[in-house]
Amino acid sequence: MSLHNLINQELNDPRKRRLQRHVQKLASAAKNRLLSKINNEVKVRRSTRSVVLGKAKVMSYEDLEEARAKRAAKDKATAAKGKGKCGRLRKNPAPGTAADTVPLEEEVVDSSAPKNKEARLSDVEPARPLFPWRAPVAKMY
């Protein structure tokens, strides 16, 4: 039975003590509901990110719109730029970059000229190992 129905039934009862308790309980429940609703609004307000549009000065609506447009353009530019690389830069470019894809004219060599040792070794396939690679295991004595 709901609390509201209990209160309605007890209005005719000569004992007012129980009626007072139920009314107090109903008021407390309403107060708790109101406070939780206010708390939820505060959580939403705190979770939203505030955007700084400009310096602390009185601005007209047009100035605010202009500042918002500038801020949006700035955010878009930083998002397009991306995150910078940290750490040391490589001396030699990584394989697969633009430096490898550009053909050089010096690479065209007469076929009658002898090949250097490095080129001859790169044509030979490396021998396959007898056992697949395994992690080293420390022996316990």
XYZ file of N, CA and C in Angstrom:
423
model
N 0.841 -1.165 0.000
C 0.000 0.000 0.000
C 0.895 1.239 0.000
N 0.515 2.231 -0.759
C 1.366 3.413 -0.851
C 1.222 4.291 0.387
N 2.208 5.098 0.597
C 2.232 5.981 1.765
C 1.092 6.994 1.701
N 0.791 7.447 0.503
C -0.297 8.419 0.333
C -1.644 7.799 0.733
N -1.865 6.546 0.360
C -3.114 5.865 0.740
C -3.186 5.643 2.252
N -2.062 5.327 2.875
C -2.049 5.159 4.332
C -2.450 6.446 5.036
N -1.966 7.551 4.543
C -2.303 8.847 5.155
C -3.789 9.121 5.007
N -4.346 8.831 3.831
C -5.781 9.060 3.620
C -6.631 8.194 4.550
N -6.217 6.963 4.793
C -6.976 6.084 5.690
C -6.919 6.566 7.135
N -5.772 7.072 7.530
C -5.588 7.440 8.928
C -6.147 8.821 9.262
N -6.653 9.532 8.285
C -7.265 10.830 8.586
C -8.508 10.664 9.456
N -9.205 9.543 9.295
C -10.419 9.294 10.075
C -10.111 8.658 11.434
N -8.908 8.203 11.628
C -8.519 7.529 12.865
C -8.328 8.562 13.977
N -8.787 8.273 15.193
C -8.633 9.242 16.285
C -7.180 9.405 16.742
N -6.336 8.399 16.495
C -4.939 8.513 16.909
C -4.177 9.312 15.863
N -3.693 10.449 16.222
C -2.997 11.328 15.281
C -1.493 11.069 15.240
N -0.991 10.289 16.190
C 0.457 10.061 16.269
C 0.959 9.317 15.022
N 0.250 8.271 14.620
C 0.656 7.504 13.451
C 0.533 8.346 12.184
N -0.509 9.162 12.121
C -0.696 10.051 10.966
C 0.463 11.034 10.859
N 0.879 11.577 11.987
C 2.022 12.503 11.973
C 3.283 11.819 11.452
N 3.492 10.569 11.881
C 4.679 9.835 11.442
C 4.664 9.617 9.924
N 3.507 9.262 9.387
C 3.411 9.027 7.941
C 3.572 10.320 7.139
N 3.016 11.401 7.640
C 3.173 12.691 6.955
C 4.637 13.118 6.981
N 5.285 12.903 8.130
C 6.706 13.233 8.243
C 7.532 12.403 7.257
N 7.178 11.125 7.125
C 7.890 10.241 6.206
C 7.697 10.694 4.761
N 6.480 11.117 4.427
C 6.193 11.604 3.073
C 6.967 12.885 2.785
N 7.030 13.788 3.751
C 7.774 15.037 3.569
C 9.267 14.755 3.414
N 9.776 13.806 4.192
C 11.191 13.451 4.100
C 11.517 12.850 2.736
N 10.624 12.010 2.226
C 10.845 11.402 0.910
C 10.843 12.464 -0.186
N 9.923 13.432 -0.079
C 9.870 14.506 -1.074
C 11.141 15.354 -1.023
N 11.615 15.622 0.188
C 12.840 16.413 0.352
C 14.046 15.678 -0.243
N 14.148 14.365 0.040
C 15.258 13.579 -0.512
C 15.222 13.544 -2.034
N 14.035 13.440 -2.584
C 13.906 13.419 -4.047
C 14.339 14.748 -4.650
N 13.951 15.850 -4.012
C 14.347 17.173 -4.495
C 15.867 17.344 -4.423
N 16.470 16.921 -3.310
C 17.916 17.059 -3.158
C 18.681 16.202 -4.170
N 18.202 15.000 -4.447
C 18.886 14.157 -5.433
C 18.767 14.746 -6.833
N 17.631 15.374 -7.135
C 17.451 16.028 -8.438
C 18.424 17.198 -8.581
N 18.575 17.993 -7.527
C 19.519 19.119 -7.546
C 20.946 18.606 -7.688
N 21.263 17.509 -6.995
C 22.607 16.941 -7.058
C 22.930 16.460 -8.473
N 21.971 15.867 -9.161
C 22.196 15.416 -10.533
C 22.475 16.596 -11.457
N 21.785 17.717 -11.241
C 22.038 18.909 -12.057
C 23.456 19.428 -11.826
N 23.920 19.371 -10.588
C 25.273 19.832 -10.266
C 26.307 18.938 -10.945
N 26.077 17.629 -10.961
C 27.013 16.704 -11.604
C 27.152 17.017 -13.091
N 26.051 17.303 -13.747
C 26.097 17.627 -15.174
C 26.861 18.921 -15.393
N 26.612 19.906 -14.553
C 27.288 21.196 -14.706
C 28.790 21.058 -14.483
N 29.195 20.236 -13.526
C 30.624 20.050 -13.257
C 31.312 19.240 -14.348
N 30.603 18.318 -14.966
C 31.231 17.446 -15.953
C 31.433 18.131 -17.299
N 30.675 19.176 -17.602
C 30.852 19.851 -18.883
C 32.109 20.696 -18.847
N 32.822 20.725 -19.979
C 34.080 21.461 -20.066
C 33.773 22.920 -20.377
N 34.348 23.805 -19.601
C 34.137 25.222 -19.852
C 35.115 25.679 -20.926
N 34.634 26.496 -21.836
C 35.449 26.983 -22.945
C 35.756 28.451 -22.699
N 37.041 28.792 -22.704
C 37.452 30.178 -22.514
C 37.387 30.863 -23.870
N 36.560 31.891 -23.972
C 36.377 32.580 -25.246
C 37.296 33.775 -25.393
N 37.662 34.393 -24.321
C 38.518 35.571 -24.419
C 38.905 36.061 -23.042
N 39.371 37.288 -23.002
C 39.792 37.870 -21.733
C 38.580 38.291 -20.920
N 38.822 38.549 -19.652
C 37.740 38.922 -18.746
C 37.316 40.350 -19.027
N 36.315 40.481 -19.871
C 35.780 41.805 -20.181
C 34.322 41.644 -20.571
N 33.609 42.730 -20.552
C 32.207 42.712 -20.939
C 32.148 42.640 -22.458
N 31.398 41.641 -22.971
C 31.332 41.431 -24.417
C 29.881 41.455 -24.862
N 29.669 41.952 -26.051
C 28.327 41.920 -26.618
C 28.086 40.533 -27.216
N 26.855 40.289 -27.634
C 26.516 38.986 -28.194
C 27.297 38.729 -29.480
N 27.457 39.767 -30.299
C 28.207 39.627 -31.554
C 29.668 39.268 -31.270
N 30.247 39.913 -30.241
C 31.625 39.596 -29.865
C 31.747 38.147 -29.386
N 30.739 37.696 -28.646
C 30.748 36.309 -28.186
C 30.698 35.333 -29.359
N 29.826 35.626 -30.332
C 29.723 34.759 -31.510
C 31.039 34.728 -32.278
N 31.663 35.883 -32.417
C 32.943 35.962 -33.123
C 34.021 35.177 -32.366
N 34.039 35.319 -31.043
C 35.023 34.599 -30.231
C 34.793 33.094 -30.305
N 33.523 32.665 -30.339
C 33.222 31.233 -30.471
C 33.709 30.697 -31.811
N 33.520 31.485 -32.881
C 33.977 31.057 -34.205
C 35.498 30.931 -34.235
N 36.191 31.905 -33.634
C 37.659 31.841 -33.589
C 38.117 30.625 -32.789
N 37.453 30.377 -31.673
C 37.830 29.248 -30.828
C 37.596 27.926 -31.559
N 36.483 27.820 -32.293
C 36.199 26.597 -33.041
C 37.251 26.371 -34.125
N 37.669 27.453 -34.807
C 38.705 27.330 -35.833
C 40.028 26.892 -35.206
N 40.336 27.433 -34.039
C 41.579 27.074 -33.352
C 41.556 25.604 -32.922
N 40.426 25.141 -32.383
C 40.306 23.744 -31.982
C 40.407 22.812 -33.182
N 39.811 23.218 -34.299
C 39.864 22.406 -35.514
C 41.298 22.307 -36.023
N 42.048 23.410 -35.948
C 43.437 23.409 -36.405
C 44.298 22.511 -35.523
N 44.086 22.556 -34.215
C 44.883 21.706 -33.325
C 44.520 20.238 -33.504
N 43.250 19.944 -33.793
C 42.851 18.557 -34.024
C 43.440 18.038 -35.332
N 43.506 18.895 -36.348
C 44.070 18.485 -37.631
C 45.576 18.295 -37.524
N 46.211 19.092 -36.687
C 47.662 18.997 -36.525
C 48.038 17.671 -35.894
N 47.258 17.217 -34.964
C 47.530 15.947 -34.314
C 48.505 16.105 -33.175
N 48.864 14.967 -32.621
C 49.761 14.958 -31.478
C 51.191 14.866 -31.992
N 52.065 15.691 -31.472
C 53.459 15.687 -31.894
C 54.183 14.448 -31.406
N 55.260 14.111 -32.087
C 56.043 12.943 -31.697
C 56.986 13.325 -30.573
N 57.107 12.445 -29.623
C 58.002 12.667 -28.496
C 59.258 11.829 -28.684
N 60.317 12.212 -28.034
C 61.537 11.425 -28.055
C 62.483 11.861 -29.156
N 63.535 11.073 -29.331
C 64.558 11.402 -30.317
C 64.075 11.076 -31.720
N 64.497 11.890 -32.665
C 64.178 11.633 -34.056
C 65.202 10.663 -34.624
N 64.809 9.875 -35.606
C 65.713 8.912 -36.219
C 66.654 9.614 -37.180
N 67.890 9.138 -37.234
C 68.846 9.707 -38.180
C 68.512 9.255 -39.590
N 68.245 7.973 -39.756
C 67.851 7.439 -41.060
C 66.335 7.329 -41.080
N 65.700 7.704 -42.180
C 64.239 7.606 -42.213
C 63.801 6.150 -42.144
N 62.627 5.938 -41.617
C 62.095 4.595 -41.470
C 61.800 4.005 -42.843
N 61.884 2.675 -43.004
C 61.594 2.078 -44.308
C 60.140 2.309 -44.690
N 59.917 2.530 -45.978
C 58.562 2.770 -46.466
C 58.197 4.234 -46.503
N 59.123 5.129 -46.213
C 58.819 6.548 -46.264
C 59.063 7.065 -47.668
N 58.888 8.348 -47.864
C 59.018 8.959 -49.183
C 60.447 8.873 -49.703
N 61.444 8.800 -48.834
C 62.838 8.735 -49.270
C 63.120 7.419 -49.994
N 62.449 6.328 -49.623
C 62.670 5.041 -50.276
C 61.936 4.937 -51.603
N 60.829 5.626 -51.750
C 60.019 5.465 -52.947
C 60.544 6.261 -54.132
N 61.409 7.236 -53.921
C 61.933 8.048 -55.021
C 63.065 7.279 -55.698
N 62.935 6.942 -57.010
C 64.011 6.219 -57.686
C 65.173 7.156 -57.990
N 66.368 6.659 -57.788
C 67.568 7.444 -58.060
C 68.146 7.038 -59.406
N 68.721 7.999 -60.125
C 69.293 7.705 -61.435
C 70.602 6.950 -61.308
N 71.286 7.080 -60.175
C 72.564 6.406 -60.007
C 72.395 4.899 -59.875
N 71.186 4.438 -59.546
C 70.976 3.014 -59.369
C 71.022 2.260 -60.684
N 70.782 2.921 -61.795
C 70.830 2.262 -63.091
C 72.294 2.082 -63.456
N 72.747 0.825 -63.495
C 74.151 0.510 -63.735
C 74.220 -0.460 -64.913
N 75.279 -0.376 -65.676
C 75.477 -1.272 -66.814
C 75.541 -2.708 -66.302
N 74.841 -3.627 -66.984
C 74.800 -5.015 -66.534
C 76.135 -5.719 -66.708
N 77.019 -5.192 -67.560
C 78.320 -5.829 -67.754
C 79.274 -5.520 -66.608
N 78.968 -4.487 -65.799
C 79.838 -4.136 -64.682
C 79.678 -5.177 -63.578
N 80.754 -5.519 -62.875
C 80.655 -6.523 -61.810
C 79.838 -5.973 -60.640
N 79.046 -6.844 -60.055
C 78.235 -6.439 -58.905
C 79.100 -6.434 -57.661
N 78.738 -5.575 -56.727
C 79.510 -5.563 -55.487
C 79.098 -6.738 -54.602
N 79.874 -6.991 -53.587
C 79.691 -8.168 -52.741
C 78.346 -8.139 -52.012
N 77.931 -6.950 -51.590
C 76.676 -6.821 -50.854
C 75.497 -7.209 -51.736
N 75.520 -6.790 -52.999
C 74.432 -7.124 -53.904
C 74.396 -8.616 -54.175
N 75.566 -9.259 -54.299
C 75.599 -10.695 -54.552
C 75.067 -11.469 -53.351
N 75.384 -11.011 -52.151
C 74.927 -11.707 -50.961
C 73.425 -11.544 -50.745
N 72.869 -10.430 -51.166
C 71.444 -10.206 -50.951
C 70.599 -11.073 -51.872
N 71.172 -11.552 -53.009
C 70.421 -12.408 -53.916
C 70.260 -13.817 -53.361
N 71.180 -14.250 -52.502
C 71.150 -15.602 -51.961
C 70.170 -15.642 -50.794
N 69.337 -16.700 -50.775
C 68.391 -16.842 -49.674
C 69.125 -17.312 -48.430
N 68.797 -16.795 -47.279
C 69.460 -17.265 -46.058
C 69.021 -18.688 -45.737
N 69.906 -19.452 -45.142
C 69.600 -20.836 -44.784
C 68.578 -20.844 -43.655
N 67.640 -21.791 -43.742
C 66.615 -21.882 -42.708
C 67.197 -22.598 -41.489
N 66.893 -22.136 -40.301
C 67.409 -22.821 -39.112
C 66.737 -24.183 -38.953
N 67.415 -25.130 -38.314
C 66.875 -26.469 -38.131
C 65.724 -26.476 -37.136
N 65.833 -25.646 -36.092
C 64.795 -25.588 -35.075
C 64.173 -24.199 -35.085
N 62.875 -24.119 -34.840
C 62.283 -22.778 -34.739
C 62.836 -22.051 -33.514
N 62.744 -20.750 -33.536
C 63.314 -19.942 -32.466
C 62.570 -20.206 -31.174
N 63.346 -20.363 -30.090
C 62.765 -20.543 -28.767
C 63.434 -19.585 -27.808
N 62.723 -19.229 -26.774
C 63.287 -18.358 -25.753
C 64.316 -19.140 -24.949
N 65.426 -18.505 -24.556
C 66.430 -19.222 -23.764
C 65.881 -19.553 -22.380
N 66.271 -20.712 -21.893
C 65.794 -21.186 -20.601
C 66.994 -21.300 -19.670
N 66.883 -20.733 -18.490
C 67.958 -20.826 -17.508
C 67.879 -22.180 -16.824
N 69.005 -22.888 -16.782
C 69.029 -24.213 -16.165
C 69.256 -24.074 -14.666
N 68.528 -24.870 -13.919
C 68.655 -24.882 -12.467
C 69.474 -26.102 -12.071
N 70.533 -25.925 -11.305
C 71.394 -27.035 -10.877
C 71.091 -27.432 -9.472
